[in-house]
mmCIF file of C-alpha atoms in Angstrom:
data_model
loop_
_atom_site.group_PDB
_atom_site.id
_atom_site.type_symbol
_atom_site.label_atom_id
_atom_site.label_comp_id
_atom_site.label_asym_id
_atom_site.label_seq_id
_atom_site.Cartn_x
_atom_site.Cartn_y
_atom_site.Cartn_z
ATOM 1 C CA MET U 1017 -10.004 -20.319 -32.995
ATOM 2 C CA THR U 1018 -6.385 -20.394 -31.981
ATOM 3 C CA MET U 1019 -5.118 -21.567 -28.387
ATOM 4 C CA ARG U 1020 -4.110 -17.653 -27.501
ATOM 5 C CA GLU U 1021 -7.703 -16.639 -28.592
ATOM 6 C CA THR U 1022 -9.133 -19.028 -26.587
ATOM 7 C CA LEU U 1023 -7.317 -18.006 -23.672
ATOM 8 C CA LEU U 1024 -7.746 -14.287 -24.258
ATOM 9 C CA LEU U 1025 -11.608 -14.925 -23.955
ATOM 10 C CA ASN U 1026 -11.319 -16.996 -20.914
ATOM 11 C CA ASN U 1027 -9.548 -14.281 -19.137
ATOM 12 C CA ARG U 1028 -11.654 -10.954 -17.989
ATOM 13 C CA PHE U 1029 -8.972 -8.488 -16.890
ATOM 14 C CA HIS U 1030 -6.989 -6.563 -19.066
ATOM 15 C CA VAL U 1031 -3.652 -5.044 -17.338
ATOM 16 C CA ILE U 1032 -1.958 -2.196 -18.996
ATOM 17 C CA LEU U 1033 1.803 -1.911 -17.514
ATOM 18 C CA GLY U 1034 3.620 1.254 -19.157
ATOM 19 C CA GLU U 1035 2.991 0.571 -22.839
ATOM 20 C CA MET U 1036 2.316 -2.907 -22.780
ATOM 21 C CA MET U 1037 -1.269 -4.660 -22.548
ATOM 22 C CA TYR U 1038 -1.727 -8.078 -20.810
ATOM 23 C CA SER U 1039 -4.534 -10.377 -20.177
ATOM 24 C CA PHE U 1040 -4.813 -12.210 -16.737
ATOM 25 C CA ALA U 1041 -7.451 -14.644 -15.317
ATOM 26 C CA ARG U 1042 -7.196 -13.706 -11.796
ATOM 27 C CA VAL U 1043 -6.312 -10.329 -9.893
ATOM 28 C CA SER U 1044 -5.881 -10.438 -6.497
ATOM 29 C CA ASN U 1045 -5.391 -7.807 -3.728
ATOM 30 C CA ILE U 1046 -7.561 -4.495 -5.087
ATOM 31 C CA SER U 1047 -7.672 -3.066 -2.077
ATOM 32 C CA GLY U 1048 -7.159 0.184 -0.617
ATOM 33 C CA SER U 1049 -6.022 1.811 3.179
ATOM 34 C CA VAL U 1050 -4.977 4.493 5.345
ATOM 35 C CA GLU U 1051 -2.412 4.509 7.923
ATOM 36 C CA VAL U 1052 -3.843 6.755 11.303
ATOM 37 C CA GLU U 1053 -2.122 7.855 14.643
ATOM 38 C CA THR U 1054 -4.387 8.129 17.629
ATOM 39 C CA VAL U 1055 -3.588 11.351 19.793
ATOM 40 C CA ASN U 1056 -5.012 11.902 23.161
ATOM 41 C CA GLU U 1057 -5.146 15.439 23.898
ATOM 42 C CA GLY U 1058 -5.199 16.601 27.859
ATOM 43 C CA GLY U 1059 -8.474 17.335 29.641
ATOM 44 C CA ALA U 1060 -11.703 15.393 28.749
ATOM 45 C CA ASN U 1061 -10.661 12.880 26.342
ATOM 46 C CA GLU U 1062 -13.979 11.358 25.070
ATOM 47 C CA CYS U 1063 -12.845 10.856 21.824
ATOM 48 C CA PRO U 1064 -9.783 10.726 20.970
ATOM 49 C CA VAL U 1065 -8.209 12.426 17.962
ATOM 50 C CA LEU U 1066 -7.026 10.878 14.621
ATOM 51 C CA LEU U 1067 -4.335 12.260 12.265
ATOM 52 C CA TYR U 1068 -3.122 10.506 8.681
ATOM 53 C CA LYS U 1069 0.109 9.291 8.525
ATOM 54 C CA GLN U 1070 2.179 8.527 5.756
ATOM 55 C CA LYS U 1071 2.124 4.799 4.366
ATOM 56 C CA SER U 1072 4.891 2.982 5.388
ATOM 57 C CA GLN U 1073 4.464 -0.056 3.396
ATOM 58 C CA ALA U 1074 3.499 -0.070 -0.264
ATOM 59 C CA GLU U 1075 0.390 -2.076 -1.182
ATOM 60 C CA SER U 1076 0.629 -5.381 -3.444
ATOM 61 C CA LEU U 1077 -0.803 -6.199 -6.716
ATOM 62 C CA VAL U 1078 -0.629 -9.968 -7.716
ATOM 63 C CA LEU U 1079 -2.074 -11.070 -11.190
ATOM 64 C CA GLU U 1080 -2.570 -14.317 -11.999
ATOM 65 C CA ARG U 1081 -2.706 -17.003 -14.760
ATOM 66 C CA GLY U 1082 -1.903 -14.159 -17.968
ATOM 67 C CA LEU U 1083 -0.014 -13.969 -21.234
ATOM 68 C CA ALA U 1084 0.246 -10.534 -23.520
ATOM 69 C CA VAL U 1085 -2.429 -9.197 -25.881
ATOM 70 C CA LYS U 1086 -0.415 -5.873 -27.211
ATOM 71 C CA LEU U 1087 3.241 -5.186 -27.277
ATOM 72 C CA GLN U 1088 5.117 -2.378 -28.654
ATOM 73 C CA PRO U 1089 8.491 -2.966 -30.566
ATOM 74 C CA LYS U 1090 11.654 -3.498 -28.301
ATOM 75 C CA SER U 1091 9.312 -3.019 -25.156
ATOM 76 C CA ALA U 1092 11.092 -3.680 -21.637
ATOM 77 C CA ARG U 1093 10.295 -7.498 -19.909
ATOM 78 C CA LEU U 1094 8.996 -7.755 -17.048
ATOM 79 C CA LYS U 1095 11.347 -8.841 -14.612
ATOM 80 C CA ALA U 1096 11.771 -8.230 -10.963
ATOM 81 C CA GLY U 1097 13.157 -4.928 -10.390
ATOM 82 C CA THR U 1098 11.216 -3.294 -13.515
ATOM 83 C CA VAL U 1099 10.027 0.177 -12.684
ATOM 84 C CA VAL U 1100 6.436 0.187 -14.081
ATOM 85 C CA LYS U 1101 5.425 3.750 -14.959
ATOM 86 C CA GLY U 1102 1.312 3.264 -14.681
ATOM 87 C CA GLY U 1103 -1.012 0.914 -14.651
ATOM 88 C CA ILE U 1104 -4.345 0.591 -15.543
ATOM 89 C CA ILE U 1105 -6.975 -2.575 -14.773
ATOM 90 C CA LEU U 1106 -9.785 -3.207 -16.746
ATOM 91 C CA VAL U 1107 -12.373 -5.361 -15.016
ATOM 92 C CA LYS U 1108 -14.856 -6.876 -18.024
ATOM 93 C CA ASN U 1109 -17.631 -8.647 -18.534
ATOM 94 C CA ASN U 1110 -18.561 -10.268 -21.824
ATOM 95 C CA LEU U 1111 -15.816 -7.498 -23.408
ATOM 96 C CA MET U 1112 -17.575 -4.796 -21.833
ATOM 97 C CA VAL U 1113 -15.611 -2.711 -19.425
ATOM 98 C CA PHE U 1114 -17.596 -2.262 -16.135
ATOM 99 C CA LYS U 1115 -14.980 -1.052 -13.345
ATOM 100 C CA ALA U 1116 -10.968 0.632 -13.753
ATOM 101 C CA TYR U 1117 -8.699 0.780 -11.351
ATOM 102 C CA SER U 1118 -4.943 2.758 -11.618
ATOM 103 C CA PHE U 1119 -1.985 3.191 -10.179
ATOM 104 C CA ASP U 1120 1.030 5.812 -10.608
ATOM 105 C CA GLU U 1121 4.048 4.382 -10.110
ATOM 106 C CA GLY U 1122 4.833 0.545 -9.062
ATOM 107 C CA ILE U 1123 7.841 -2.079 -8.955
ATOM 108 C CA VAL U 1124 7.963 -5.586 -10.094
ATOM 109 C CA ILE U 1125 8.931 -7.693 -6.931
ATOM 110 C CA ARG U 1126 8.281 -11.445 -7.950
ATOM 111 C CA TRP U 1127 7.703 -13.111 -11.276
ATOM 112 C CA GLU U 1128 6.686 -16.649 -11.938
ATOM 113 C CA MET U 1129 6.464 -18.809 -15.499
ATOM 114 C CA SER U 1130 4.633 -21.607 -16.619
ATOM 115 C CA ALA U 1131 6.666 -25.153 -17.086
ATOM 116 C CA LEU U 1132 8.088 -24.702 -20.597
ATOM 117 C CA ASP U 1133 6.169 -27.626 -22.155
ATOM 118 C CA ALA U 1134 5.693 -27.721 -26.084
ATOM 119 C CA LEU U 1135 2.758 -30.250 -25.647
ATOM 120 C CA GLY U 1136 1.034 -28.146 -22.489
ATOM 121 C CA LYS U 1137 -1.753 -26.082 -22.657
ATOM 122 C CA ASP U 1138 -0.120 -23.482 -19.911
ATOM 123 C CA VAL U 1139 0.058 -19.521 -20.051
ATOM 124 C CA LEU U 1140 3.009 -18.090 -20.123
ATOM 125 C CA ILE U 1141 2.902 -15.609 -16.988
ATOM 126 C CA GLU U 1142 1.663 -17.478 -14.300
ATOM 127 C CA LYS U 1143 2.366 -15.055 -11.234
ATOM 128 C CA LEU U 1144 3.236 -11.490 -11.571
ATOM 129 C CA GLU U 1145 3.793 -9.271 -7.800
ATOM 130 C CA ILE U 1146 3.965 -5.643 -7.840
ATOM 131 C CA ARG U 1147 4.431 -3.481 -5.423
ATOM 132 C CA HIS U 1148 2.468 -0.145 -6.145
ATOM 133 C CA SER U 1149 1.859 3.282 -4.941
ATOM 134 C CA GLY U 1150 -1.877 2.572 -4.240
ATOM 135 C CA LEU U 1151 -4.863 1.953 -6.197
ATOM 136 C CA GLN U 1152 -7.134 4.235 -7.395
ATOM 137 C CA GLU U 1153 -10.843 3.542 -9.066
ATOM 138 C CA ILE U 1154 -11.544 5.322 -12.256
ATOM 139 C CA SER U 1155 -14.942 6.970 -12.659
ATOM 140 C CA GLY U 1156 -16.111 8.146 -15.442
ATOM 141 C CA PHE U 1157 -14.191 5.902 -17.868
ATOM 142 C CA GLU U 1158 -16.297 6.172 -21.283
ATOM 143 C CA GLU U 1159 -13.351 6.564 -23.249
ATOM 144 C CA LEU U 1160 -11.916 3.738 -21.961
ATOM 145 C CA ARG U 1161 -14.989 1.607 -22.670
ATOM 146 C CA LYS U 1162 -15.004 2.723 -26.496
ATOM 147 C CA ILE U 1163 -11.183 2.047 -26.553
ATOM 148 C CA TRP U 1164 -10.971 -1.643 -24.930
ATOM 149 C CA SER U 1165 -13.986 -2.778 -25.041
#
């Protein structure tokens, strides 16, 4: 078994960014939040009224210890400032997808490579941070199971 195959087996999270697919050992900041504004109306205020506010801060996703699984020819490289049109995160267990999340668009704000060492066993992408429009859990993703399992 090659080193690449070993790394792919150890990485449980496949991330599709645009037309490229990566495999990562760790994905953090999978969360969602809303911002609300409290309004007190005149008269007896036994309970304030909560109103949704527009988000003022983009959410951040951190991907660690990864490498490319599928590359398209002449694919765009991920670097700081790269706009990502759509992303899907597949959470796998024993080669079966059991959770999936997506975002519509994002921007790579930070990336970090492992040291270039011909004798080492380090992965290529040490850390990748993406600010995105918000994560949604994908429900009913049986089609994704068939494709990526």
